[in-house]
Coordinates of C-alpha atoms in Angstrom, one line a residue:
M1411 CA -7.1 11.0 -6.2
I1412 CA -4.5 11.6 -3.5
R1413 CA -3.3 15.2 -2.8
F1414 CA -0.8 16.2 -0.2
L1415 CA -1.1 20.0 0.4
D1416 CA 1.8 21.6 2.3
V1417 CA 1.8 18.6 4.7
S1418 CA 3.9 18.6 7.8
K1419 CA 4.2 15.9 10.5
T1420 CA 6.1 16.2 13.7
F1421 CA 6.5 13.5 16.4
G1422 CA 7.1 14.6 20.0
A1423 CA 7.3 18.1 21.3
G1424 CA 9.8 20.6 22.6
A1425 CA 13.4 19.6 22.6
T1426 CA 12.5 16.0 21.6
A1427 CA 10.4 17.0 18.6
V1428 CA 11.3 15.3 15.3
E1429 CA 10.0 16.9 12.1
V1430 CA 9.4 14.1 9.6
L1431 CA 7.5 15.9 6.8
R1432 CA 8.2 19.5 6.0
G1433 CA 5.7 21.3 3.8
L1434 CA 5.3 18.4 1.4
S1435 CA 3.0 18.7 -1.6
L1436 CA 2.3 15.9 -4.1
A1437 CA -0.6 14.9 -6.3
V1438 CA -1.1 11.2 -7.3
P1439 CA -3.7 10.9 -10.0
A1440 CA -6.4 8.2 -9.9
G1441 CA -5.1 4.9 -11.4
Q1442 CA -1.4 5.7 -11.0
F1443 CA 1.2 3.4 -9.6
C1444 CA 3.6 5.6 -7.6
S1445 CA 6.7 4.4 -5.8
L1446 CA 8.2 6.3 -2.8
M1447 CA 11.9 6.0 -2.2
G1448 CA 14.4 7.5 0.2
P1449 CA 16.6 6.7 3.2
S1450 CA 15.3 5.6 6.6
G1451 CA 13.7 8.6 8.3
S1452 CA 12.9 10.5 5.1
G1453 CA 9.1 10.3 5.7
K1454 CA 8.0 7.6 3.2
S1455 CA 6.1 5.4 5.6
T1456 CA 4.7 8.4 7.4
M1457 CA 3.1 9.5 4.2
L1458 CA 1.3 6.1 3.9
H1459 CA 0.2 6.2 7.6
L1460 CA -1.3 9.6 7.0
V1461 CA -3.2 8.5 4.0
A1462 CA -4.5 5.4 5.8
G1463 CA -5.6 7.5 8.8
L1464 CA -3.2 5.7 11.1
T1465 CA -1.6 8.9 12.3
Q1466 CA -2.7 12.6 12.5
L1467 CA -1.5 15.5 10.4
S1468 CA 0.5 18.2 12.2
G1469 CA -0.2 20.7 9.4
G1470 CA -1.5 21.0 5.9
E1471 CA -4.1 18.8 4.3
I1472 CA -4.5 15.5 2.5
L1473 CA -7.3 15.0 0.1
L1474 CA -8.5 11.5 -0.8
G1475 CA -10.9 12.2 -3.6
D1476 CA -13.2 14.7 -2.0
S1477 CA -12.5 13.7 1.6
R1478 CA -10.3 15.9 3.8
L1479 CA -8.4 13.5 6.0
S1480 CA -7.8 16.2 8.7
Q1481 CA -11.5 16.2 9.4
L1482 CA -11.9 12.4 10.0
T1483 CA -12.7 11.0 13.4
D1484 CA -11.1 7.7 14.5
H1485 CA -14.3 5.9 13.5
D1486 CA -14.2 7.6 10.1
A1487 CA -10.6 6.6 9.6
A1488 CA -11.4 3.0 10.4
L1489 CA -14.2 3.0 7.8
L1490 CA -11.8 4.6 5.3
R1491 CA -9.4 1.7 5.7
R1492 CA -12.1 -0.9 5.3
R1493 CA -13.8 0.7 2.3
D1494 CA -11.6 3.1 0.4
V1495 CA -8.0 2.3 1.3
G1496 CA -6.3 -1.2 1.3
V1497 CA -3.1 -1.5 3.2
V1498 CA -0.3 -4.1 2.7
F1499 CA 2.4 -4.2 5.4
Q1500 CA 5.9 -5.6 5.3
F1501 CA 5.1 -8.1 8.1
F1502 CA 1.8 -9.4 6.6
Q1503 CA -0.2 -8.9 9.9
L1504 CA -2.4 -12.0 9.3
L1505 CA -4.2 -13.5 12.3
P1506 CA -2.5 -16.9 12.9
Y1507 CA -5.6 -18.8 14.1
L1508 CA -7.6 -17.9 10.9
T1509 CA -7.4 -19.6 7.5
A1510 CA -6.4 -17.6 4.5
E1511 CA -10.0 -17.2 3.5
E1512 CA -11.0 -16.1 6.9
N1513 CA -8.2 -13.5 7.1
V1514 CA -9.2 -12.1 3.7
A1515 CA -12.9 -12.0 4.7
L1516 CA -12.3 -10.3 8.1
P1517 CA -12.7 -6.6 6.8
L1518 CA -16.0 -7.5 5.2
L1519 CA -17.2 -9.2 8.3
L1520 CA -16.3 -6.2 10.4
D1521 CA -18.2 -4.0 7.9
G1522 CA -21.4 -6.0 8.4
H1523 CA -21.7 -7.6 4.9
S1524 CA -23.9 -10.6 4.3
T1525 CA -22.4 -14.1 4.5
S1526 CA -23.0 -14.6 0.7
T1527 CA -21.3 -11.3 -0.2
I1528 CA -18.3 -12.1 2.2
R1529 CA -17.8 -15.5 0.7
A1530 CA -18.1 -14.4 -2.9
R1531 CA -15.7 -11.4 -2.5
A1532 CA -13.1 -13.4 -0.4
V1533 CA -13.1 -16.2 -3.1
R1534 CA -12.7 -13.6 -5.9
A1535 CA -9.8 -11.8 -4.0
L1536 CA -8.0 -15.1 -3.4
A1537 CA -8.4 -16.1 -7.0
L1538 CA -7.0 -12.8 -8.2
V1539 CA -3.7 -13.5 -6.3
D1540 CA -3.6 -17.2 -7.3
M1541 CA -4.2 -18.4 -3.7
L1542 CA -7.6 -20.0 -4.0
D1543 CA -6.1 -23.5 -3.6
R1544 CA -4.7 -22.4 -0.2
R1545 CA -7.9 -20.9 1.1
S1546 CA -8.1 -23.4 4.0
H1547 CA -4.4 -23.0 5.1
R1548 CA -3.4 -21.1 8.2
P1549 CA -0.5 -18.6 8.1
S1550 CA 1.9 -21.2 9.6
Q1551 CA 1.3 -23.4 6.6
L1552 CA 2.2 -20.8 4.0
S1553 CA 5.5 -19.4 2.7
G1554 CA 6.5 -15.8 2.9
G1555 CA 5.4 -15.1 -0.7
Q1556 CA 2.1 -16.8 -0.1
L1557 CA 1.5 -14.9 3.1
Q1558 CA 2.0 -11.6 1.2
R1559 CA -0.4 -12.8 -1.5
V1560 CA -3.0 -13.4 1.1
A1561 CA -2.3 -9.9 2.6
I1562 CA -2.8 -8.3 -0.8
A1563 CA -6.1 -10.2 -1.2
R1564 CA -7.2 -8.9 2.1
A1565 CA -6.3 -5.4 1.1
L1566 CA -8.3 -5.7 -2.2
V1567 CA -11.3 -7.5 -0.9
G1568 CA -13.1 -4.3 0.1
Q1569 CA -12.7 -3.0 -3.5
P1570 CA -10.7 0.0 -2.4
R1571 CA -9.8 3.0 -4.6
V1572 CA -6.3 3.1 -3.2
L1573 CA -3.8 0.4 -2.3
L1574 CA -1.0 1.4 0.1
A1575 CA 2.0 -0.9 0.2
D1576 CA 4.7 -0.4 2.9
E1577 CA 7.9 -2.4 1.9
P1578 CA 5.7 -5.3 0.6
T1579 CA 8.8 -7.3 -0.4
G1580 CA 11.0 -6.4 2.6
N1581 CA 10.8 -9.9 4.2
L1582 CA 11.0 -11.9 1.0
D1583 CA 13.8 -13.5 -1.1
S1584 CA 14.5 -12.2 -4.6
A1585 CA 12.3 -14.7 -6.4
A1586 CA 9.3 -14.1 -4.1
S1587 CA 9.9 -10.4 -4.3
A1588 CA 9.8 -10.4 -8.1
A1589 CA 6.5 -12.5 -8.0
I1590 CA 4.9 -10.1 -5.6
M1591 CA 5.9 -7.0 -7.6
Q1592 CA 4.5 -8.7 -10.8
L1593 CA 1.3 -9.4 -8.9
L1594 CA 1.0 -5.8 -7.7
R1595 CA 1.6 -4.5 -11.2
R1596 CA -1.1 -6.9 -12.6
M1597 CA -3.6 -5.9 -9.9
H1598 CA -2.9 -2.3 -10.7
E1599 CA -3.6 -2.9 -14.4
E1600 CA -6.5 -5.3 -14.1
V1601 CA -8.4 -3.8 -11.1
G1602 CA -7.4 -0.2 -11.8
V1603 CA -6.6 0.6 -8.2
T1604 CA -4.3 3.6 -7.4
V1605 CA -1.1 2.2 -5.8
L1606 CA 1.2 4.2 -3.5
M1607 CA 4.2 2.0 -2.5
V1608 CA 7.2 2.5 -0.2
T1609 CA 10.3 0.6 -1.1
H1610 CA 14.1 0.8 -0.7
D1611 CA 14.6 -1.4 -3.8
P1612 CA 15.1 0.4 -7.1
L1613 CA 14.0 -2.7 -9.0
C1614 CA 10.8 -2.9 -7.1
A1615 CA 10.3 0.9 -7.5
S1616 CA 10.6 0.5 -11.3
Y1617 CA 7.4 -1.6 -11.5
G1618 CA 5.5 1.6 -11.0
E1619 CA 4.9 4.4 -13.4
R1620 CA 6.5 7.1 -11.2
I1621 CA 9.2 7.3 -8.6
V1622 CA 9.2 10.0 -6.0
R1623 CA 12.4 10.3 -3.9
L1624 CA 12.3 11.9 -0.5
L1625 CA 15.1 13.3 1.7
D1626 CA 14.5 14.8 5.2
G1627 CA 10.8 15.1 4.7
R1628 CA 10.9 16.8 1.3
I1629 CA 10.6 15.7 -2.3
V1630 CA 14.0 15.9 -4.0
E1631 CA 13.2 14.0 -7.3
D1632 CA 10.0 13.0 -9.2
I1633 CA 10.7 10.6 -12.1
D1634 CA 8.2 9.4 -14.8
V1635 CA 9.1 5.8 -15.6
T1636 CA 6.2 5.0 -18.0
D1637 CA 8.8 4.5 -20.7
R1638 CA 10.0 1.0 -19.9
A1639 CA 13.1 1.5 -22.1
M1640 CA 14.3 3.8 -19.4
R1641 CA 14.2 1.3 -16.6
P1642 CA 17.7 -0.4 -17.0
R1643 CA 19.3 3.1 -16.9
L1644 CA 17.0 4.1 -14.0
H1645 CA 18.1 1.2 -11.8
A1646 CA 21.7 2.4 -12.0
A1647 CA 20.7 6.1 -11.5
V1648 CA 18.6 5.4 -8.4
T1649 CA 21.1 3.0 -6.9
H1650 CA 23.8 5.6 -7.1

């Protein structure tokens, strides 16, 4: 589903150039929940931004299915984010003057769907994240956990193949974080979407099936955590 082929990314030029990714290769199969971990500056969020078409490659290639992301125009990248890739950010990025339902419906509206299709899909997405009873609430009327549920619904409303989550629990307390991770796991299992998530939290990372650790733009560890019996030991191993 997602393949990073000898990917490099450098920001700036000359003496101020910063090499964030260095010849990175990684394959994430369709339907997998993969967690990316590593210290700040290791390249985790840059990987997500590249897959979402929010930044350009410096070298190598990323394949999303059969699409070569290096060949996408800005317009193509915008279509990719509306149709094939859903993105969940740490800071929610909901429009404050729109209701929860209107925020969720916005990608479909921009994509020119009919009113009936927009309404049906928005209602279904809100129901999936248990927020249908808050459909008329604006962001200022919702808690942090509720805001992130709406953001997840917005990311899923276009029925994407891939869900990218960048520190989705970074602004939440422990109870809300656990609820959001349980929700992401349930969405992965019920909808079958491929999940690529960045997190600093070993407990959040363990909700996935695989943990990839980065350091200085390179992969230093790739752990299969499909065996749930491993997870208590894994928490200690990743933390230290």
